[in-house]
């Protein structure tokens, strides 16, 4: 039996679920924390639309994978009459409406209002703003997005607080007859009160016919010669060995700071080495969403930070004013080269806020 188990006086037992009173609560939770969804293939998503008009209906959420695949998310509570069959029909009808759409039509006619809300003119700009590794290739991404839209190669996410055997049978059948380029995920999110803390538990409901994860999509659009993502700070430390003077001192201080941040629960460090090894980034990120508040750069011996406002707003909103009080703008990928001790301290406190 799934769910959260708690230990009572004498034995372990399942915690009672609270459920969601309104569908909007579940909708808001996922829009603001899209990376919490345990999708097949562990793809990172960027939300580009909410309550999007597609034909006669309104799609709950539209997102984009870094691979260029569009994602349609339909949200239902189990008590909704459409939670067994209607949710499938709705998702398929939205996919059918999107098939054959060009990138220009998708941007101007489908998700333009949401892009404007995000402060972006294009889907590419919205996705790049969330690509903390800075590894996306513009032309490859747009070509992949165009191909997915033209052929109807989408990911359909059916999101509920509780699923049913009937829905699982329908999805299992669809999985068995559809191409591997069309993915259907059934996700449930349960809510619990554990010791006064509200906990959300997302789970992917597997089907009897699982898609081969090696064929989930067109190869993610990276540069022709890709960089390398490695666990831990070792590759970044190695890149710093060639730096001297004040820049070396600044980079060493940032490594020490990131190592300390990584001791917080749920924080890990990765290193991304760009093509040719001239640009190397240290990524103190939250393991649950593969994103962090900052990216640390060694750009051919030049140290600087990138700050990610969308992550601040999700994980550490109260720290935004503290950072900006130091004269540092919390933007979306803006860079900071004057990295004072005070700034490092405030950013450390921001990670502390983010991890509780």
JSON list of N, CA and C in Angstrom, two decimals, residues 262-312:
[
{"chain": "A", "resi": 262, "resn": "UNK", "atom": "N", "xyz": [25.56, 22.73, 0.49]},
{"chain": "A", "resi": 262, "resn": "UNK", "atom": "CA", "xyz": [25.20, 21.35, 0.13]},
{"chain": "A", "resi": 262, "resn": "UNK", "atom": "C", "xyz": [24.99, 20.46, 1.34]},
{"chain": "A", "resi": 263, "resn": "UNK", "atom": "N", "xyz": [25.35, 20.94, 2.53]},
{"chain": "A", "resi": 263, "resn": "UNK", "atom": "CA", "xyz": [25.10, 20.17, 3.76]},
{"chain": "A", "resi": 263, "resn": "UNK", "atom": "C", "xyz": [23.66, 20.31, 4.21]},
{"chain": "A", "resi": 264, "resn": "UNK", "atom": "N", "xyz": [22.92, 21.27, 3.64]},
{"chain": "A", "resi": 264, "resn": "UNK", "atom": "CA", "xyz": [21.51, 21.43, 3.98]},
{"chain": "A", "resi": 264, "resn": "UNK", "atom": "C", "xyz": [20.71, 20.27, 3.40]},
{"chain": "A", "resi": 265, "resn": "UNK", "atom": "N", "xyz": [19.63, 19.87, 4.05]},
{"chain": "A", "resi": 265, "resn": "UNK", "atom": "CA", "xyz": [18.85, 18.74, 3.56]},
{"chain": "A", "resi": 265, "resn": "UNK", "atom": "C", "xyz": [18.24, 19.04, 2.19]},
{"chain": "A", "resi": 266, "resn": "UNK", "atom": "N", "xyz": [18.38, 18.09, 1.28]},
{"chain": "A", "resi": 266, "resn": "UNK", "atom": "CA", "xyz": [17.76, 18.24, -0.03]},
{"chain": "A", "resi": 266, "resn": "UNK", "atom": "C", "xyz": [18.55, 19.06, -1.02]},
{"chain": "A", "resi": 267, "resn": "UNK", "atom": "N", "xyz": [19.80, 19.45, -0.68]},
{"chain": "A", "resi": 267, "resn": "UNK", "atom": "CA", "xyz": [20.64, 20.22, -1.59]},
{"chain": "A", "resi": 267, "resn": "UNK", "atom": "C", "xyz": [21.81, 19.36, -2.03]},
{"chain": "A", "resi": 268, "resn": "UNK", "atom": "N", "xyz": [22.13, 19.40, -3.31]},
{"chain": "A", "resi": 268, "resn": "UNK", "atom": "CA", "xyz": [23.27, 18.66, -3.85]},
{"chain": "A", "resi": 268, "resn": "UNK", "atom": "C", "xyz": [24.06, 19.58, -4.78]},
{"chain": "A", "resi": 269, "resn": "UNK", "atom": "N", "xyz": [25.28, 19.17, -5.10]},
{"chain": "A", "resi": 269, "resn": "UNK", "atom": "CA", "xyz": [26.12, 19.95, -6.01]},
{"chain": "A", "resi": 269, "resn": "UNK", "atom": "C", "xyz": [26.40, 19.13, -7.26]},
{"chain": "A", "resi": 270, "resn": "UNK", "atom": "N", "xyz": [26.23, 19.75, -8.41]},
{"chain": "A", "resi": 270, "resn": "UNK", "atom": "CA", "xyz": [26.65, 19.19, -9.68]},
{"chain": "A", "resi": 270, "resn": "UNK", "atom": "C", "xyz": [27.59, 20.18, -10.36]},
{"chain": "A", "resi": 271, "resn": "UNK", "atom": "N", "xyz": [28.37, 19.69, -11.30]},
{"chain": "A", "resi": 271, "resn": "UNK", "atom": "CA", "xyz": [29.25, 20.55, -12.10]},
{"chain": "A", "resi": 271, "resn": "UNK", "atom": "C", "xyz": [28.93, 20.33, -13.57]},
{"chain": "A", "resi": 272, "resn": "UNK", "atom": "N", "xyz": [28.76, 21.44, -14.29]},
{"chain": "A", "resi": 272, "resn": "UNK", "atom": "CA", "xyz": [28.57, 21.36, -15.74]},
{"chain": "A", "resi": 272, "resn": "UNK", "atom": "C", "xyz": [29.79, 21.97, -16.42]},
{"chain": "A", "resi": 273, "resn": "UNK", "atom": "N", "xyz": [30.44, 21.18, -17.27]},
{"chain": "A", "resi": 273, "resn": "UNK", "atom": "CA", "xyz": [31.61, 21.65, -18.01]},
{"chain": "A", "resi": 273, "resn": "UNK", "atom": "C", "xyz": [31.21, 21.85, -19.46]},
{"chain": "A", "resi": 274, "resn": "UNK", "atom": "N", "xyz": [31.29, 23.09, -19.92]},
{"chain": "A", "resi": 274, "resn": "UNK", "atom": "CA", "xyz": [30.89, 23.39, -21.28]},
{"chain": "A", "resi": 274, "resn": "UNK", "atom": "C", "xyz": [31.88, 22.88, -22.31]},
{"chain": "A", "resi": 275, "resn": "UNK", "atom": "N", "xyz": [31.48, 23.02, -23.57]},
{"chain": "A", "resi": 275, "resn": "UNK", "atom": "CA", "xyz": [32.32, 22.56, -24.67]},
{"chain": "A", "resi": 275, "resn": "UNK", "atom": "C", "xyz": [33.69, 23.23, -24.61]},
{"chain": "A", "resi": 276, "resn": "UNK", "atom": "N", "xyz": [34.76, 22.45, -24.66]},
{"chain": "A", "resi": 276, "resn": "UNK", "atom": "CA", "xyz": [36.11, 22.98, -24.63]},
{"chain": "A", "resi": 276, "resn": "UNK", "atom": "C", "xyz": [36.63, 23.25, -23.23]},
{"chain": "A", "resi": 277, "resn": "UNK", "atom": "N", "xyz": [35.75, 23.17, -22.22]},
{"chain": "A", "resi": 277, "resn": "UNK", "atom": "CA", "xyz": [36.18, 23.34, -20.84]},
{"chain": "A", "resi": 277, "resn": "UNK", "atom": "C", "xyz": [36.47, 24.76, -20.44]},
{"chain": "A", "resi": 278, "resn": "UNK", "atom": "N", "xyz": [36.12, 25.74, -21.26]},
{"chain": "A", "resi": 278, "resn": "UNK", "atom": "CA", "xyz": [36.43, 27.14, -20.93]},
{"chain": "A", "resi": 278, "resn": "UNK", "atom": "C", "xyz": [35.41, 27.71, -19.93]},
{"chain": "A", "resi": 279, "resn": "UNK", "atom": "N", "xyz": [34.17, 27.21, -19.99]},
{"chain": "A", "resi": 279, "resn": "UNK", "atom": "CA", "xyz": [33.13, 27.70, -19.09]},
{"chain": "A", "resi": 279, "resn": "UNK", "atom": "C", "xyz": [32.64, 26.53, -18.25]},
{"chain": "A", "resi": 280, "resn": "UNK", "atom": "N", "xyz": [32.84, 26.65, -16.95]},
{"chain": "A", "resi": 280, "resn": "UNK", "atom": "CA", "xyz": [32.46, 25.58, -16.03]},
{"chain": "A", "resi": 280, "resn": "UNK", "atom": "C", "xyz": [31.55, 26.18, -14.97]},
{"chain": "A", "resi": 281, "resn": "UNK", "atom": "N", "xyz": [30.46, 25.48, -14.64]},
{"chain": "A", "resi": 281, "resn": "UNK", "atom": "CA", "xyz": [29.53, 26.00, -13.66]},
{"chain": "A", "resi": 281, "resn": "UNK", "atom": "C", "xyz": [29.37, 25.01, -12.51]},
{"chain": "A", "resi": 282, "resn": "UNK", "atom": "N", "xyz": [29.25, 25.58, -11.31]},
{"chain": "A", "resi": 282, "resn": "UNK", "atom": "CA", "xyz": [28.98, 24.81, -10.11]},
{"chain": "A", "resi": 282, "resn": "UNK", "atom": "C", "xyz": [27.52, 25.05, -9.76]},
{"chain": "A", "resi": 283, "resn": "UNK", "atom": "N", "xyz": [26.77, 23.97, -9.57]},
{"chain": "A", "resi": 283, "resn": "UNK", "atom": "CA", "xyz": [25.32, 24.05, -9.46]},
{"chain": "A", "resi": 283, "resn": "UNK", "atom": "C", "xyz": [24.84, 23.53, -8.11]},
{"chain": "A", "resi": 284, "resn": "UNK", "atom": "N", "xyz": [24.69, 24.40, -7.10]},
{"chain": "A", "resi": 284, "resn": "UNK", "atom": "CA", "xyz": [24.07, 23.96, -5.84]},
{"chain": "A", "resi": 284, "resn": "UNK", "atom": "C", "xyz": [22.55, 23.93, -6.03]},
{"chain": "A", "resi": 285, "resn": "UNK", "atom": "N", "xyz": [21.98, 22.73, -6.16]},
{"chain": "A", "resi": 285, "resn": "UNK", "atom": "CA", "xyz": [20.60, 22.60, -6.60]},
{"chain": "A", "resi": 285, "resn": "UNK", "atom": "C", "xyz": [19.78, 21.78, -5.62]},
{"chain": "A", "resi": 286, "resn": "UNK", "atom": "N", "xyz": [18.47, 22.00, -5.67]},
{"chain": "A", "resi": 286, "resn": "UNK", "atom": "CA", "xyz": [17.53, 21.21, -4.89]},
{"chain": "A", "resi": 286, "resn": "UNK", "atom": "C", "xyz": [17.28, 19.92, -5.65]},
{"chain": "A", "resi": 287, "resn": "UNK", "atom": "N", "xyz": [17.50, 18.82, -4.99]},
{"chain": "A", "resi": 287, "resn": "UNK", "atom": "CA", "xyz": [17.44, 17.52, -5.66]},
{"chain": "A", "resi": 287, "resn": "UNK", "atom": "C", "xyz": [16.06, 17.23, -6.23]},
{"chain": "A", "resi": 288, "resn": "UNK", "atom": "N", "xyz": [15.02, 17.78, -5.62]},
{"chain": "A", "resi": 288, "resn": "UNK", "atom": "CA", "xyz": [13.67, 17.47, -6.06]},
{"chain": "A", "resi": 288, "resn": "UNK", "atom": "C", "xyz": [13.31, 18.12, -7.40]},
{"chain": "A", "resi": 289, "resn": "UNK", "atom": "N", "xyz": [14.00, 19.20, -7.77]},
{"chain": "A", "resi": 289, "resn": "UNK", "atom": "CA", "xyz": [13.64, 19.86, -9.01]},
{"chain": "A", "resi": 289, "resn": "UNK", "atom": "C", "xyz": [14.83, 20.19, -9.91]},
{"chain": "A", "resi": 290, "resn": "UNK", "atom": "N", "xyz": [16.03, 19.75, -9.53]},
{"chain": "A", "resi": 290, "resn": "UNK", "atom": "CA", "xyz": [17.22, 19.98, -10.34]},
{"chain": "A", "resi": 290, "resn": "UNK", "atom": "C", "xyz": [17.39, 21.44, -10.73]},
{"chain": "A", "resi": 291, "resn": "UNK", "atom": "N", "xyz": [17.14, 22.31, -9.79]},
{"chain": "A", "resi": 291, "resn": "UNK", "atom": "CA", "xyz": [17.32, 23.75, -9.99]},
{"chain": "A", "resi": 291, "resn": "UNK", "atom": "C", "xyz": [17.77, 24.35, -8.68]},
{"chain": "A", "resi": 292, "resn": "UNK", "atom": "N", "xyz": [18.49, 25.46, -8.75]},
{"chain": "A", "resi": 292, "resn": "UNK", "atom": "CA", "xyz": [18.99, 26.11, -7.55]},
{"chain": "A", "resi": 292, "resn": "UNK", "atom": "C", "xyz": [18.73, 27.60, -7.59]},
{"chain": "A", "resi": 293, "resn": "UNK", "atom": "N", "xyz": [19.02, 28.28, -6.49]},
{"chain": "A", "resi": 293, "resn": "UNK", "atom": "CA", "xyz": [18.86, 29.73, -6.43]},
{"chain": "A", "resi": 293, "resn": "UNK", "atom": "C", "xyz": [19.93, 30.44, -7.23]},
{"chain": "A", "resi": 294, "resn": "UNK", "atom": "N", "xyz": [21.13, 29.83, -7.30]},
{"chain": "A", "resi": 294, "resn": "UNK", "atom": "CA", "xyz": [22.25, 30.47, -8.01]},
{"chain": "A", "resi": 294, "resn": "UNK", "atom": "C", "xyz": [23.01, 29.42, -8.82]},
{"chain": "A", "resi": 295, "resn": "UNK", "atom": "N", "xyz": [23.72, 29.92, -9.81]},
{"chain": "A", "resi": 295, "resn": "UNK", "atom": "CA", "xyz": [24.72, 29.15, -10.54]},
{"chain": "A", "resi": 295, "resn": "UNK", "atom": "C", "xyz": [26.06, 29.87, -10.37]},
{"chain": "A", "resi": 296, "resn": "UNK", "atom": "N", "xyz": [27.11, 29.12, -10.07]},
{"chain": "A", "resi": 296, "resn": "UNK", "atom": "CA", "xyz": [28.45, 29.69, -9.89]},
{"chain": "A", "resi": 296, "resn": "UNK", "atom": "C", "xyz": [29.26, 29.43, -11.15]},
{"chain": "A", "resi": 297, "resn": "UNK", "atom": "N", "xyz": [29.86, 30.48, -11.68]},
{"chain": "A", "resi": 297, "resn": "UNK", "atom": "CA", "xyz": [30.58, 30.38, -12.95]},
{"chain": "A", "resi": 297, "resn": "UNK", "atom": "C", "xyz": [32.09, 30.53, -12.78]},
{"chain": "A", "resi": 298, "resn": "UNK", "atom": "N", "xyz": [32.81, 29.69, -13.49]},
{"chain": "A", "resi": 298, "resn": "UNK", "atom": "CA", "xyz": [34.22, 29.92, -13.78]},
{"chain": "A", "resi": 298, "resn": "UNK", "atom": "C", "xyz": [34.30, 30.06, -15.29]},
{"chain": "A", "resi": 299, "resn": "UNK", "atom": "N", "xyz": [34.20, 31.29, -15.77]},
{"chain": "A", "resi": 299, "resn": "UNK", "atom": "CA", "xyz": [34.16, 31.57, -17.20]},
{"chain": "A", "resi": 299, "resn": "UNK", "atom": "C", "xyz": [35.56, 31.95, -17.66]},
{"chain": "A", "resi": 300, "resn": "UNK", "atom": "N", "xyz": [36.35, 30.93, -18.00]},
{"chain": "A", "resi": 300, "resn": "UNK", "atom": "CA", "xyz": [37.73, 31.16, -18.44]},
{"chain": "A", "resi": 300, "resn": "UNK", "atom": "C", "xyz": [38.50, 31.97, -17.41]},
{"chain": "A", "resi": 301, "resn": "UNK", "atom": "N", "xyz": [38.32, 31.61, -16.12]},
{"chain": "A", "resi": 301, "resn": "UNK", "atom": "CA", "xyz": [39.04, 32.29, -15.05]},
{"chain": "A", "resi": 301, "resn": "UNK", "atom": "C", "xyz": [38.31, 33.46, -14.44]},
{"chain": "A", "resi": 302, "resn": "UNK", "atom": "N", "xyz": [37.12, 33.80, -14.93]},
{"chain": "A", "resi": 302, "resn": "UNK", "atom": "CA", "xyz": [36.35, 34.91, -14.38]},
{"chain": "A", "resi": 302, "resn": "UNK", "atom": "C", "xyz": [35.20, 34.36, -13.52]},
{"chain": "A", "resi": 303, "resn": "UNK", "atom": "N", "xyz": [35.18, 34.69, -12.22]},
{"chain": "A", "resi": 303, "resn": "UNK", "atom": "CA", "xyz": [34.11, 34.19, -11.36]},
{"chain": "A", "resi": 303, "resn": "UNK", "atom": "C", "xyz": [32.90, 35.13, -11.37]},
{"chain": "A", "resi": 304, "resn": "UNK", "atom": "N", "xyz": [31.70, 34.55, -11.43]},
{"chain": "A", "resi": 304, "resn": "UNK", "atom": "CA", "xyz": [30.48, 35.33, -11.21]},
{"chain": "A", "resi": 304, "resn": "UNK", "atom": "C", "xyz": [29.34, 34.38, -10.90]},
{"chain": "A", "resi": 305, "resn": "UNK", "atom": "N", "xyz": [28.21, 34.98, -10.48]},
{"chain": "A", "resi": 305, "resn": "UNK", "atom": "CA", "xyz": [27.02, 34.22, -10.13]},
{"chain": "A", "resi": 305, "resn": "UNK", "atom": "C", "xyz": [25.89, 34.55, -11.10]},
{"chain": "A", "resi": 306, "resn": "UNK", "atom": "N", "xyz": [25.02, 33.59, -11.32]},
{"chain": "A", "resi": 306, "resn": "UNK", "atom": "CA", "xyz": [23.73, 33.84, -11.95]},
{"chain": "A", "resi": 306, "resn": "UNK", "atom": "C", "xyz": [22.66, 33.59, -10.90]},
{"chain": "A", "resi": 307, "resn": "UNK", "atom": "N", "xyz": [21.68, 34.49, -10.81]},
{"chain": "A", "resi": 307, "resn": "UNK", "atom": "CA", "xyz": [20.58, 34.34, -9.87]},
{"chain": "A", "resi": 307, "resn": "UNK", "atom": "C", "xyz": [19.30, 33.98, -10.64]},
{"chain": "A", "resi": 308, "resn": "UNK", "atom": "N", "xyz": [18.47, 33.15, -10.03]},
{"chain": "A", "resi": 308, "resn": "UNK", "atom": "CA", "xyz": [17.28, 32.62, -10.72]},
{"chain": "A", "resi": 308, "resn": "UNK", "atom": "C", "xyz": [16.02, 33.00, -9.94]},
{"chain": "A", "resi": 309, "resn": "UNK", "atom": "N", "xyz": [15.38, 34.06, -10.39]},
{"chain": "A", "resi": 309, "resn": "UNK", "atom": "CA", "xyz": [14.24, 34.61, -9.66]},
{"chain": "A", "resi": 309, "resn": "UNK", "atom": "C", "xyz": [13.09, 33.62, -9.52]},
{"chain": "A", "resi": 310, "resn": "UNK", "atom": "N", "xyz": [12.83, 32.84, -10.58]},
{"chain": "A", "resi": 310, "resn": "UNK", "atom": "CA", "xyz": [11.70, 31.90, -10.51]},
{"chain": "A", "resi": 310, "resn": "UNK", "atom": "C", "xyz": [11.89, 30.91, -9.37]},
{"chain": "A", "resi": 311, "resn": "UNK", "atom": "N", "xyz": [13.15, 30.49, -9.13]},
{"chain": "A", "resi": 311, "resn": "UNK", "atom": "CA", "xyz": [13.41, 29.55, -8.04]},
{"chain": "A", "resi": 311, "resn": "UNK", "atom": "C", "xyz": [13.30, 30.27, -6.69]},
{"chain": "A", "resi": 312, "resn": "UNK", "atom": "N", "xyz": [13.78, 31.52, -6.63]},
{"chain": "A", "resi": 312, "resn": "UNK", "atom": "CA", "xyz": [13.60, 32.30, -5.41]},
{"chain": "A", "resi": 312, "resn": "UNK", "atom": "C", "xyz": [12.12, 32.43, -5.07]}
]
